[in-house]
CSV table of C-alpha atoms in Angstrom, one decimal:
chain,number,residue,atom,x,y,z
A,8,UNK,CA,-3.0,-6.1,-7.9
A,9,UNK,CA,-2.7,-4.2,-4.7
A,10,UNK,CA,-3.6,-6.6,-1.9
A,11,UNK,CA,-4.4,-5.9,1.7
A,12,UNK,CA,-3.3,-8.9,3.9
A,13,UNK,CA,-4.6,-9.4,7.4
A,14,UNK,CA,-3.1,-11.9,9.8
A,15,UNK,CA,0.2,-11.5,8.1
A,16,UNK,CA,2.5,-12.3,11.0
A,17,UNK,CA,1.1,-15.8,11.5
A,18,UNK,CA,2.5,-18.8,9.5
A,19,UNK,CA,-0.4,-18.8,7.0
A,20,UNK,CA,-0.3,-15.0,6.6
A,21,UNK,CA,3.5,-15.1,5.9
A,22,UNK,CA,2.8,-17.6,3.1
A,23,UNK,CA,0.2,-15.3,1.7
A,24,UNK,CA,2.7,-12.4,1.7
A,25,UNK,CA,5.6,-14.3,0.2
A,26,UNK,CA,3.5,-15.9,-2.5
A,27,UNK,CA,1.8,-12.6,-3.3
A,28,UNK,CA,5.2,-10.9,-3.8
A,29,UNK,CA,6.4,-13.9,-5.9
A,30,UNK,CA,3.5,-13.1,-8.2
A,31,UNK,CA,4.5,-9.4,-8.4
A,32,UNK,CA,1.5,-8.1,-6.4
A,33,UNK,CA,1.9,-5.0,-4.3
A,34,UNK,CA,1.1,-5.8,-0.7
A,35,UNK,CA,-0.2,-3.8,2.2
A,36,UNK,CA,0.3,-5.7,5.5
A,37,UNK,CA,-1.8,-4.5,8.4
A,38,UNK,CA,-0.2,-5.8,11.6
A,39,UNK,CA,-0.2,-5.1,15.3
A,40,UNK,CA,3.4,-6.3,15.8
A,41,UNK,CA,5.5,-5.4,12.8
A,42,UNK,CA,8.7,-6.8,14.4
A,43,UNK,CA,7.3,-10.3,13.8
A,44,UNK,CA,7.7,-9.8,10.0
A,45,UNK,CA,11.0,-11.2,8.6
A,46,UNK,CA,13.4,-8.6,7.1
A,47,UNK,CA,12.9,-10.1,3.7
A,48,UNK,CA,9.3,-8.9,3.8
A,49,UNK,CA,9.7,-5.7,5.8
A,50,UNK,CA,12.4,-4.4,3.5
A,51,UNK,CA,10.7,-5.3,0.3
A,52,UNK,CA,9.9,-2.2,-1.8
A,53,UNK,CA,6.6,-3.8,-2.8
A,54,UNK,CA,5.4,-4.0,0.8
A,55,UNK,CA,3.7,-1.3,2.7
A,56,UNK,CA,3.3,-1.9,6.4
A,57,UNK,CA,0.5,-0.3,8.4
A,58,UNK,CA,0.6,-0.8,12.1
A,59,UNK,CA,-2.7,-0.9,14.0
A,60,UNK,CA,-5.3,-2.8,15.9
A,61,UNK,CA,-8.3,-4.6,14.3
A,62,UNK,CA,-10.5,-2.1,16.2
A,63,UNK,CA,-8.9,1.0,14.7
A,64,UNK,CA,-11.3,2.2,12.0
A,65,UNK,CA,-9.1,5.1,10.9
A,66,UNK,CA,-5.9,3.0,10.4
A,67,UNK,CA,-7.8,0.2,8.7
A,68,UNK,CA,-9.3,2.7,6.4
A,69,UNK,CA,-5.9,4.2,5.5
A,70,UNK,CA,-4.6,0.7,4.8
A,71,UNK,CA,-7.5,0.2,2.4
A,72,UNK,CA,-6.5,3.0,0.1
A,73,UNK,CA,-6.1,1.8,-3.5
A,74,UNK,CA,-6.6,-1.8,-2.6
A,75,UNK,CA,-8.2,-4.2,-5.1
A,76,UNK,CA,-8.9,-7.1,-2.7
A,77,UNK,CA,-8.5,-8.1,1.0
A,78,UNK,CA,-7.0,-11.4,1.8
A,79,UNK,CA,-7.3,-12.5,5.4
A,80,UNK,CA,-5.5,-15.2,7.4
A,81,UNK,CA,-7.1,-14.1,10.6
A,82,UNK,CA,-8.1,-16.8,13.0
A,83,UNK,CA,-8.0,-17.7,16.7
A,84,UNK,CA,-4.4,-18.3,17.9
A,85,UNK,CA,-3.9,-22.0,18.5
A,86,UNK,CA,-1.7,-21.3,21.5
A,87,UNK,CA,-4.7,-19.5,23.2
A,88,UNK,CA,-6.8,-22.6,23.1
A,89,UNK,CA,-9.6,-22.4,25.7
A,90,UNK,CA,-8.5,-18.9,26.7
A,91,UNK,CA,-9.8,-17.2,23.5
A,92,UNK,CA,-12.0,-14.2,24.5
A,93,UNK,CA,-15.7,-14.9,24.8
A,94,UNK,CA,-16.9,-11.8,23.0
A,95,UNK,CA,-16.2,-12.9,19.5
A,96,UNK,CA,-13.5,-10.3,18.8
A,97,UNK,CA,-12.6,-11.5,15.4
A,98,UNK,CA,-16.2,-11.5,14.1
A,99,UNK,CA,-16.5,-8.0,15.4
A,100,UNK,CA,-13.3,-7.1,13.6
A,101,UNK,CA,-14.7,-8.5,10.3
A,102,UNK,CA,-17.9,-6.5,10.8
A,103,UNK,CA,-15.8,-3.3,11.0
A,104,UNK,CA,-13.6,-4.4,8.1
A,105,UNK,CA,-16.6,-5.0,5.8
A,106,UNK,CA,-18.1,-1.6,6.7
A,107,UNK,CA,-14.8,0.0,5.8
A,108,UNK,CA,-14.6,-2.0,2.6
A,109,UNK,CA,-18.0,-0.7,1.6
A,110,UNK,CA,-17.0,2.9,2.4
A,111,UNK,CA,-13.8,2.5,0.3
A,112,UNK,CA,-15.5,0.7,-2.5
A,113,UNK,CA,-13.4,-2.5,-2.1
A,114,UNK,CA,-15.7,-5.4,-2.8
A,115,UNK,CA,-13.4,-8.6,-2.9
A,116,UNK,CA,-12.7,-10.5,0.3
A,117,UNK,CA,-11.1,-13.9,0.6
A,118,UNK,CA,-11.0,-15.1,4.2
A,119,UNK,CA,-9.6,-18.1,6.1
A,120,UNK,CA,-12.3,-20.2,7.6
A,121,UNK,CA,-12.5,-23.7,9.2
A,122,UNK,CA,-14.7,-26.7,9.1
A,123,UNK,CA,-16.6,-25.3,12.1
A,124,UNK,CA,-18.4,-23.0,9.7
A,125,UNK,CA,-21.1,-25.3,8.3
A,126,UNK,CA,-22.2,-25.1,4.7
A,127,UNK,CA,-25.4,-26.3,3.0
A,128,UNK,CA,-23.3,-28.4,0.6
A,129,UNK,CA,-21.6,-30.4,3.3
A,130,UNK,CA,-22.4,-34.0,3.9
A,131,UNK,CA,-21.8,-36.1,7.0
A,132,UNK,CA,-18.2,-37.0,7.7
A,133,UNK,CA,-17.2,-38.9,10.9
A,134,UNK,CA,-13.6,-37.5,10.7
A,135,UNK,CA,-14.8,-33.9,10.5
A,136,UNK,CA,-17.5,-34.4,13.1
A,137,UNK,CA,-14.8,-35.5,15.5
A,138,UNK,CA,-12.5,-32.6,14.7
A,139,UNK,CA,-15.2,-30.0,14.9
A,140,UNK,CA,-16.7,-31.5,18.0
A,141,UNK,CA,-13.3,-31.5,19.8
A,142,UNK,CA,-12.9,-27.8,19.0
A,143,UNK,CA,-16.4,-26.9,20.1
A,144,UNK,CA,-15.8,-28.6,23.5
A,145,UNK,CA,-12.2,-27.8,24.3
A,146,UNK,CA,-11.9,-24.4,22.7
A,147,UNK,CA,-15.5,-23.2,22.8
A,148,UNK,CA,-14.9,-19.5,22.6
A,149,UNK,CA,-12.7,-19.9,19.6
A,150,UNK,CA,-15.3,-22.1,18.0
A,151,UNK,CA,-18.0,-19.5,18.7
A,152,UNK,CA,-15.9,-16.8,17.2
A,153,UNK,CA,-15.1,-18.7,14.0
A,154,UNK,CA,-18.8,-19.6,13.5
A,155,UNK,CA,-19.7,-15.9,14.0
A,156,UNK,CA,-17.1,-14.9,11.4
A,157,UNK,CA,-18.8,-17.0,8.8
A,158,UNK,CA,-22.2,-15.6,9.8
A,159,UNK,CA,-20.9,-12.0,9.6
A,160,UNK,CA,-19.3,-12.4,6.1
A,161,UNK,CA,-22.3,-14.2,4.7
A,162,UNK,CA,-24.7,-11.6,6.0
A,163,UNK,CA,-23.1,-8.8,3.9
A,164,UNK,CA,-25.3,-7.7,1.0
A,165,UNK,CA,-24.2,-9.4,-2.3
A,166,UNK,CA,-24.1,-6.2,-4.2
A,167,UNK,CA,-21.6,-4.8,-1.6
A,168,UNK,CA,-19.2,-7.7,-1.0
A,169,UNK,CA,-17.9,-10.5,-3.2
A,170,UNK,CA,-16.6,-13.0,-0.6
A,171,UNK,CA,-15.0,-16.4,-0.6
A,172,UNK,CA,-14.4,-18.3,2.7
A,173,UNK,CA,-11.5,-20.8,2.2
A,174,UNK,CA,-12.4,-23.3,4.9
A,175,UNK,CA,-9.4,-25.3,6.1
A,176,UNK,CA,-8.9,-28.6,8.0
A,177,UNK,CA,-5.8,-29.3,10.0
A,178,UNK,CA,-2.9,-27.2,8.7
A,179,UNK,CA,0.6,-28.5,8.1
A,180,UNK,CA,4.0,-27.0,7.3
A,181,UNK,CA,4.6,-29.1,4.2
A,182,UNK,CA,5.7,-27.2,1.1
A,183,UNK,CA,3.2,-28.9,-1.3
A,184,UNK,CA,0.8,-26.4,-2.9
A,185,UNK,CA,-1.7,-28.8,-4.6
A,186,UNK,CA,-5.3,-28.2,-3.5
A,187,UNK,CA,-8.5,-30.1,-3.7
A,188,UNK,CA,-11.5,-27.8,-3.3
A,189,UNK,CA,-15.0,-29.2,-2.5
A,190,UNK,CA,-17.1,-29.8,0.6
A,191,UNK,CA,-17.1,-31.9,3.7
A,192,UNK,CA,-18.1,-35.5,3.1
A,193,UNK,CA,-17.9,-35.3,-0.7
A,194,UNK,CA,-15.4,-38.1,-0.9
A,195,UNK,CA,-12.6,-35.8,-2.2
A,196,UNK,CA,-11.6,-33.5,0.6
A,197,UNK,CA,-9.2,-34.7,3.3
A,198,UNK,CA,-8.4,-33.6,6.9
A,199,UNK,CA,-5.0,-32.0,6.1
A,200,UNK,CA,-3.8,-29.0,4.2
A,201,UNK,CA,-0.4,-27.3,3.9
A,202,UNK,CA,-0.3,-23.6,4.7
A,203,UNK,CA,1.5,-23.1,1.4
A,204,UNK,CA,-1.5,-24.7,-0.4
A,205,UNK,CA,-3.9,-22.4,1.5
A,206,UNK,CA,-2.0,-19.4,0.2
A,207,UNK,CA,-1.8,-20.8,-3.3
A,208,UNK,CA,-5.5,-21.3,-3.4
A,209,UNK,CA,-6.3,-17.8,-2.2
A,210,UNK,CA,-4.0,-16.2,-4.7
A,211,UNK,CA,-5.4,-18.3,-7.5
A,212,UNK,CA,-9.0,-17.4,-6.4
A,213,UNK,CA,-8.3,-13.7,-6.3
A,214,UNK,CA,-7.6,-13.9,-10.0
A,215,UNK,CA,-10.0,-16.6,-11.2
A,216,UNK,CA,-13.1,-15.8,-9.0
A,217,UNK,CA,-14.3,-19.4,-9.2
A,218,UNK,CA,-15.7,-19.6,-5.7
A,219,UNK,CA,-17.5,-16.2,-5.3
A,220,UNK,CA,-20.0,-16.2,-2.4
A,221,UNK,CA,-19.1,-19.8,-1.6
A,222,UNK,CA,-17.2,-21.5,1.3
A,223,UNK,CA,-15.3,-24.5,-0.1
A,224,UNK,CA,-13.4,-26.9,2.1
A,225,UNK,CA,-9.9,-27.0,0.7
A,226,UNK,CA,-7.4,-29.8,1.5
A,227,UNK,CA,-4.3,-31.4,0.3
A,228,UNK,CA,-4.8,-34.5,-1.9
């Protein structure tokens, strides 16, 4: 497959790129700061780097040429914390992305989400309520943007977009790739997930299409 990866310079995005290449996919990386990519990626002949902002319709459209699916690791930067912009910039970027996908006839999107995006299949969980509540209070703008991302993706007409939102709990740097997929409060999912496991789930899903138009909570066992 030819995959467009967004958020590729972050730790989760780098995992997506590296695992995509290991599976012999061709990768288009859309980045603002290409110097953040390691040389092992930037010099790989299977990687095409397109430099641009998430607001640049022309460059995003060019990056979409010949792409089979869009994989996104976009999310609020942890280091920004309470200083995330208040105007939901990531949700607006997704709205533009989805419109470009429609124009280019690219229908498959798998996006990083969080437990802040509620789902009708979720049940009560004290642990997750504390986690989400903390984010909502101490990083409210980021929380608002993440919630808006989920609303933006879900609002796309089903005949135009086949989406999966991979909602993640707290992310770790462990190498383990085993994943449990379910919903909050189902007795199976936990509050930790390795970034490697996130990438592994996304790349399995882009082939298997088991969670189309669903937003599972994925975690490590």
